PDB file of C-alpha atoms and ligand atoms in Angstrom:
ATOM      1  CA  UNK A1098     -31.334   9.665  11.322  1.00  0.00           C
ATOM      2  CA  UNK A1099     -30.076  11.406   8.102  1.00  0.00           C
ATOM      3  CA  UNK A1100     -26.571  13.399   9.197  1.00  0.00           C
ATOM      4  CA  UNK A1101     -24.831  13.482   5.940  1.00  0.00           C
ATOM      5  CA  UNK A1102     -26.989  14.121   3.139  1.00  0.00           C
ATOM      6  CA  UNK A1103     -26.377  11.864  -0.305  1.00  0.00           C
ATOM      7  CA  UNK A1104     -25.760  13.284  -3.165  1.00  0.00           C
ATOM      8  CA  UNK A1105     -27.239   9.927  -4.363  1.00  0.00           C
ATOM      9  CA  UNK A1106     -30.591   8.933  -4.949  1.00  0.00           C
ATOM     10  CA  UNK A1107     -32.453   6.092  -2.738  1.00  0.00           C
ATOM     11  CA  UNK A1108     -32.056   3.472  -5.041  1.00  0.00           C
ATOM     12  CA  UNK A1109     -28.116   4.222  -5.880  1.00  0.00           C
ATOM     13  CA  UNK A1110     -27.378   4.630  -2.344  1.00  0.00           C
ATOM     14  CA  UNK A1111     -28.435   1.636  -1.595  1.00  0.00           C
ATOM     15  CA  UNK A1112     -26.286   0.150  -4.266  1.00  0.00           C
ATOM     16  CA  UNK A1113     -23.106   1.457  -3.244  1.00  0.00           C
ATOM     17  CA  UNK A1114     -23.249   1.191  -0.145  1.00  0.00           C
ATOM     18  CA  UNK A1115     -23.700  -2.728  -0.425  1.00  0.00           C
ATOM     19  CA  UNK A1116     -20.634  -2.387  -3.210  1.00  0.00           C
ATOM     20  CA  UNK A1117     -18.662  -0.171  -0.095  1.00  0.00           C
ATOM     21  CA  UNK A1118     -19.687  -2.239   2.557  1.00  0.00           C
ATOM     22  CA  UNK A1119     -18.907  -5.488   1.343  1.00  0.00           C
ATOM     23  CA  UNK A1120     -15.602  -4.058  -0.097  1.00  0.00           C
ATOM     24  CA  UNK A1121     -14.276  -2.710   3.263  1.00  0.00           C
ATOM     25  CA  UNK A1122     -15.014  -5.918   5.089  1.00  0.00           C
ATOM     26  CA  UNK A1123     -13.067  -7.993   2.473  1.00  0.00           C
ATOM     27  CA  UNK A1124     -10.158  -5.239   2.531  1.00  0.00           C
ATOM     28  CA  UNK A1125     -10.208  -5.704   6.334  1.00  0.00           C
ATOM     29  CA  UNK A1126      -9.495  -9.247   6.434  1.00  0.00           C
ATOM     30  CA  UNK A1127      -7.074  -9.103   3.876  1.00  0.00           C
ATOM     31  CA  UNK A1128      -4.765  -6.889   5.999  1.00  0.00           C
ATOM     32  CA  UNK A1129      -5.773  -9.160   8.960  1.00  0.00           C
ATOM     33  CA  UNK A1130      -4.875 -12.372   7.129  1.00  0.00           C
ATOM     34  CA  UNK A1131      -1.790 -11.054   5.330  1.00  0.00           C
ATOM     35  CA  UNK A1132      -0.771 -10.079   8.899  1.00  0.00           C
ATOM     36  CA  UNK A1133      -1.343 -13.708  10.037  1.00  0.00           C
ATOM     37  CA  UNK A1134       0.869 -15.100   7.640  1.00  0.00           C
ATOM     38  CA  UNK A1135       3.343 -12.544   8.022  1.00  0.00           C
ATOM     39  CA  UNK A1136       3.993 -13.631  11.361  1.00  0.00           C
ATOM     40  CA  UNK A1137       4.047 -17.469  11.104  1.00  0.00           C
ATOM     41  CA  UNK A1138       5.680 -17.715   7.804  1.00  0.00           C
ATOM     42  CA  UNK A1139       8.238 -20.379   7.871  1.00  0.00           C
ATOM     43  CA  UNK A1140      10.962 -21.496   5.299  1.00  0.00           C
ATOM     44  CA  UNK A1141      13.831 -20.190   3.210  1.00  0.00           C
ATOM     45  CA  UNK A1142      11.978 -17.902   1.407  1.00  0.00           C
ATOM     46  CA  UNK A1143      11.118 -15.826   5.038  1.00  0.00           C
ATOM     47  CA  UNK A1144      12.741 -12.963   4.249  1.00  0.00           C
ATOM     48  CA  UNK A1145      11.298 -12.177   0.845  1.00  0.00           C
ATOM     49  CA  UNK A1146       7.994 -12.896   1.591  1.00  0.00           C
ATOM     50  CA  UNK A1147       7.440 -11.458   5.000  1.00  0.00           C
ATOM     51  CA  UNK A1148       8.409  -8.172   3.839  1.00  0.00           C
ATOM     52  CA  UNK A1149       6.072  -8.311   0.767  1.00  0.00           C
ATOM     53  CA  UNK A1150       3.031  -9.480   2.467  1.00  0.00           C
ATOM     54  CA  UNK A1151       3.391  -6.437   4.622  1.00  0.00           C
ATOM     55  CA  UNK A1152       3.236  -4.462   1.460  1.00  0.00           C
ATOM     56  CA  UNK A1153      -0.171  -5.714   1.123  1.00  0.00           C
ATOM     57  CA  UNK A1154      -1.281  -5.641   4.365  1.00  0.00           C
ATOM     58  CA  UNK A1155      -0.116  -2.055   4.221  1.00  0.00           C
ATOM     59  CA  UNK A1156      -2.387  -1.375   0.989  1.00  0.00           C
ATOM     60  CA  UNK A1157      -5.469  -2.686   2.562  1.00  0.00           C
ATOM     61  CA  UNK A1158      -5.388  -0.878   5.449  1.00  0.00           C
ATOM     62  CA  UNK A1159      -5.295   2.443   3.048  1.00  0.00           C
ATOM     63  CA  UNK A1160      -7.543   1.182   0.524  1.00  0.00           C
ATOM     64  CA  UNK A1161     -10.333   0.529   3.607  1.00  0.00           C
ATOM     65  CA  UNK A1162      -9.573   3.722   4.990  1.00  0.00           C
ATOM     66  CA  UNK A1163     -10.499   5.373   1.099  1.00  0.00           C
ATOM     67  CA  UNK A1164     -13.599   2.877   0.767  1.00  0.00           C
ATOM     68  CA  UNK A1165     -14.957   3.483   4.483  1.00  0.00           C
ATOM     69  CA  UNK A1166     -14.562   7.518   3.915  1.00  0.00           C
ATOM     70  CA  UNK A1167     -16.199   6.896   0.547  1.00  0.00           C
ATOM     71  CA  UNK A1168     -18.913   5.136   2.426  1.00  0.00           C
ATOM     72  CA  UNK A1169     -19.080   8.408   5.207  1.00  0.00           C
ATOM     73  CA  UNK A1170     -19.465  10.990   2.655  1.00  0.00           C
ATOM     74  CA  UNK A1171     -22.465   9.290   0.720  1.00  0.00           C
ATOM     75  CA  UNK A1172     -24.215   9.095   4.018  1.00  0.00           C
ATOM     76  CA  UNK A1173     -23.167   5.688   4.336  1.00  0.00           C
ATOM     77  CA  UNK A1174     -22.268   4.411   7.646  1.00  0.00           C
ATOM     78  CA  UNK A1175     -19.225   1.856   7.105  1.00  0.00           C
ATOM     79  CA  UNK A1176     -19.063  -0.721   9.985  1.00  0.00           C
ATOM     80  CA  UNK A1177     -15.463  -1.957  10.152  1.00  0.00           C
ATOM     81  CA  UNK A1178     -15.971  -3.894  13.271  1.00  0.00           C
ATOM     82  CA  UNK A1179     -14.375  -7.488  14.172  1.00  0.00           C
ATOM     83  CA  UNK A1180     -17.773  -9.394  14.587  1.00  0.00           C
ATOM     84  CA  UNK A1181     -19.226  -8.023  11.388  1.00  0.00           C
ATOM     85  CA  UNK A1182     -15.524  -8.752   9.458  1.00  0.00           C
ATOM     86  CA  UNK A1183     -15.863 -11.976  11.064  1.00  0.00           C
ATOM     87  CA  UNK A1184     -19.220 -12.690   9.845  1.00  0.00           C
ATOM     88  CA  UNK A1185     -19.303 -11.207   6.312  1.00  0.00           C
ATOM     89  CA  UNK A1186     -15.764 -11.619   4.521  1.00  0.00           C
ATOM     90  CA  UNK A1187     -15.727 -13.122   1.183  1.00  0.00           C
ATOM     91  CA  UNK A1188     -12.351 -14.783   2.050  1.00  0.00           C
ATOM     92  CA  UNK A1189     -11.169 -17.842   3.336  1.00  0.00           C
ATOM     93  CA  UNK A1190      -9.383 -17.963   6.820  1.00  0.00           C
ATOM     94  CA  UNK A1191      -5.929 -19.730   7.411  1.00  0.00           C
ATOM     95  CA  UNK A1192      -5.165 -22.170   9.857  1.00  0.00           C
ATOM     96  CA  UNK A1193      -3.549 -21.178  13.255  1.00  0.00           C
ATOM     97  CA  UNK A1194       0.188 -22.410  13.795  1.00  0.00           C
ATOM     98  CA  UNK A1195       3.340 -21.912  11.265  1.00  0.00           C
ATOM     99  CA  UNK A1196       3.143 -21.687   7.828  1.00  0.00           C
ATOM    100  CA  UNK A1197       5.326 -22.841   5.041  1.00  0.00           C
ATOM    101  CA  UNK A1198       6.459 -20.305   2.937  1.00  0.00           C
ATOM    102  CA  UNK A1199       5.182 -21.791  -0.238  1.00  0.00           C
ATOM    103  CA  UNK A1200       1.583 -22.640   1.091  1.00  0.00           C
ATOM    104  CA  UNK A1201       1.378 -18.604   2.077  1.00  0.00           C
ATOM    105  CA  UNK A1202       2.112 -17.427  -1.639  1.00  0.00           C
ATOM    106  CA  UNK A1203      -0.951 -19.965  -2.249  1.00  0.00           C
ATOM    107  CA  UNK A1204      -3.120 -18.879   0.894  1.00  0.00           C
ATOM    108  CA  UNK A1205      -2.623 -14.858  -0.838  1.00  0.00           C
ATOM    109  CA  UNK A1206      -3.289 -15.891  -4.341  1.00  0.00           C
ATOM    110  CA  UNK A1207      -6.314 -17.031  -3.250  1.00  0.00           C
ATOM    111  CA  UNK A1208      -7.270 -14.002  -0.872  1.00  0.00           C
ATOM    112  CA  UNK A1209      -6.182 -11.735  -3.762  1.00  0.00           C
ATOM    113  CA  UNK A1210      -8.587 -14.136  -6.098  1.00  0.00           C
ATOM    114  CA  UNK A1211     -11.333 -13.315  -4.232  1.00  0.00           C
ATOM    115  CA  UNK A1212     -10.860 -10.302  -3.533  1.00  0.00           C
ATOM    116  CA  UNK A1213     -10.746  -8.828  -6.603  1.00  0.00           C
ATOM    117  CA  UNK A1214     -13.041 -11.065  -8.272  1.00  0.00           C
ATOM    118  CA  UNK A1215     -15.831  -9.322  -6.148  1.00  0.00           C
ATOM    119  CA  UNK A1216     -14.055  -5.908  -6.706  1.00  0.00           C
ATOM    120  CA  UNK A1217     -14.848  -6.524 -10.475  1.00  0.00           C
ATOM    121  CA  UNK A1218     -18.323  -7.244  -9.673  1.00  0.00           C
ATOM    122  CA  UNK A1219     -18.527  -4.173  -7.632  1.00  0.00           C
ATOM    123  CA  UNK A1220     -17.225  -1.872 -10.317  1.00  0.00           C
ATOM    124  CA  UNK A1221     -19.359  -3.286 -12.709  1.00  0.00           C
ATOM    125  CA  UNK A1222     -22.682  -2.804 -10.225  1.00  0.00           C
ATOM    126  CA  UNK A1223     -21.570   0.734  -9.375  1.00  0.00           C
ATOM    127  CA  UNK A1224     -20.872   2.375 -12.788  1.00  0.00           C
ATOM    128  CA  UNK A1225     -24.663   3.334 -12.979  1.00  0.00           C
ATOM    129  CA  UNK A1226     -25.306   4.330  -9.511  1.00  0.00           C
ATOM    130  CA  UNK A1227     -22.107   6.597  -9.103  1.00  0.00           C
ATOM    131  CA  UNK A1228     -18.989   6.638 -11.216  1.00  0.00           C
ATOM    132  CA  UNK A1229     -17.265   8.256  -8.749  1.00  0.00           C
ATOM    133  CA  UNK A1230     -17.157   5.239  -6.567  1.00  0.00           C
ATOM    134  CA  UNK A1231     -16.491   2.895  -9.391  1.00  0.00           C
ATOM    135  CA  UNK A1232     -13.774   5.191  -9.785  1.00  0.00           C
ATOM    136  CA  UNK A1233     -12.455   4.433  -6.313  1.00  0.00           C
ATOM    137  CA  UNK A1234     -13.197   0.601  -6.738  1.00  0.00           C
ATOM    138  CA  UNK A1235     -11.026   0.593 -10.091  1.00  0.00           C
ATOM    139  CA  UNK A1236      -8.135   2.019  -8.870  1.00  0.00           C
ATOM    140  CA  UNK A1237      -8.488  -0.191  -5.849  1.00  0.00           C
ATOM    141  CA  UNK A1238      -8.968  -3.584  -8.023  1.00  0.00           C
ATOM    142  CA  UNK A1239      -5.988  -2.677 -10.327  1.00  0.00           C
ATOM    143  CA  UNK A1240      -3.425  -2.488  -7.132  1.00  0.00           C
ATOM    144  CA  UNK A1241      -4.451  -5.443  -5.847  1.00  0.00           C
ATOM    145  CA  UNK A1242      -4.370  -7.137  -9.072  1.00  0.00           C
ATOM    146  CA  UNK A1243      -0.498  -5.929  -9.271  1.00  0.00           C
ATOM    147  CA  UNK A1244      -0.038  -7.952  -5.609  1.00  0.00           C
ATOM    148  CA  UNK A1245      -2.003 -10.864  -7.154  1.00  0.00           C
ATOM    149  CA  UNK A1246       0.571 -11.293 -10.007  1.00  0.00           C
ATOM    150  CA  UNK A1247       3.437 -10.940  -7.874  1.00  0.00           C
ATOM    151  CA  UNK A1248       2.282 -14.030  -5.177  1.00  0.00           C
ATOM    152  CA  UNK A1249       1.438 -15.977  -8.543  1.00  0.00           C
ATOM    153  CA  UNK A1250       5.090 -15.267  -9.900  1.00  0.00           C
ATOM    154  CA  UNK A1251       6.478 -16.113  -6.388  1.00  0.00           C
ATOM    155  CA  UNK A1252       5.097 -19.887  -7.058  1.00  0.00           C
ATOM    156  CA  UNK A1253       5.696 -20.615 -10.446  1.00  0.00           C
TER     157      UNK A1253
HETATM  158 FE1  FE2 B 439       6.257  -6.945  10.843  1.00  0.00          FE
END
């Protein structure tokens, strides 16, 4: 059933919506994993650290809103649901249980690795299909880019 008619063609659509779909699901689990850690950090470096990861979690949870409403006015449906997070995200899960403080600068790194290393593939697969979205996906990347080098400082 077409309800929102794409200003894209076939082919493109199809394109970004992959790019869009696959970029909300990640963006999902990041705030869902960054809220994980942020409640079972443990260590001297609590404080700190709590109160940035929920400067990431709070990012996501925009930056999914943007890429879902992206996906909407494409005539894209997003699907933002547990089971399909759960069965599609790029990233790793943590383990249940307290954290040390040190291992969840290490546990975001590597979210934020992965993360943006398929946001870079994204914005390179959507820059023919529809700048606009690559657009989106740049501005996106770059943010959470800024997070990753601020959990890699945190460690070194
Ligand atoms: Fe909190």
């Amino acid at each position: 059933m077409t309800v929102v008619k794409s200003p894209l063609s076939e082919d493109s659509r199809k394109i970004v919506a992959d790019a869009l779909q696959s970029a909300l699901v990640d963006l999902i689990d990041l705030s869902l994993i960054g809220k994980q850690v942020h409640w079972n950090i443990i260590g001297p470096r609590f404080r700190s650290i709590h109160l940035q990861l929920d400067e990431v979690v709070g990012y996501a949870r925009s930056a999914s809103d943007l890429v879902a409403e992206r996906a909407a006015a494409l005539g894209i449906t997003p699907d933002g649901r547990a089971g399909t997070v759960a069965r599609t995200t790029g990233i790793d899960t943590v383990t249940d249980g307290w954290v040390k403080d040190a291992e969840v600068v290490e546990i975001m790194v590597g979210a934020l690795h992965s993360v943006i290393t398929r946001m870079r593939e994204r914005v390179t697969t959507t820059e023919e299909p529809d700048p606009v979205t690559q657009d989106l996906l740049i501005g996106i990347t770059r943010e959470l880019e800024k997070e990753h080098w601020m959990f890699q400082a945190e460690n070194a």
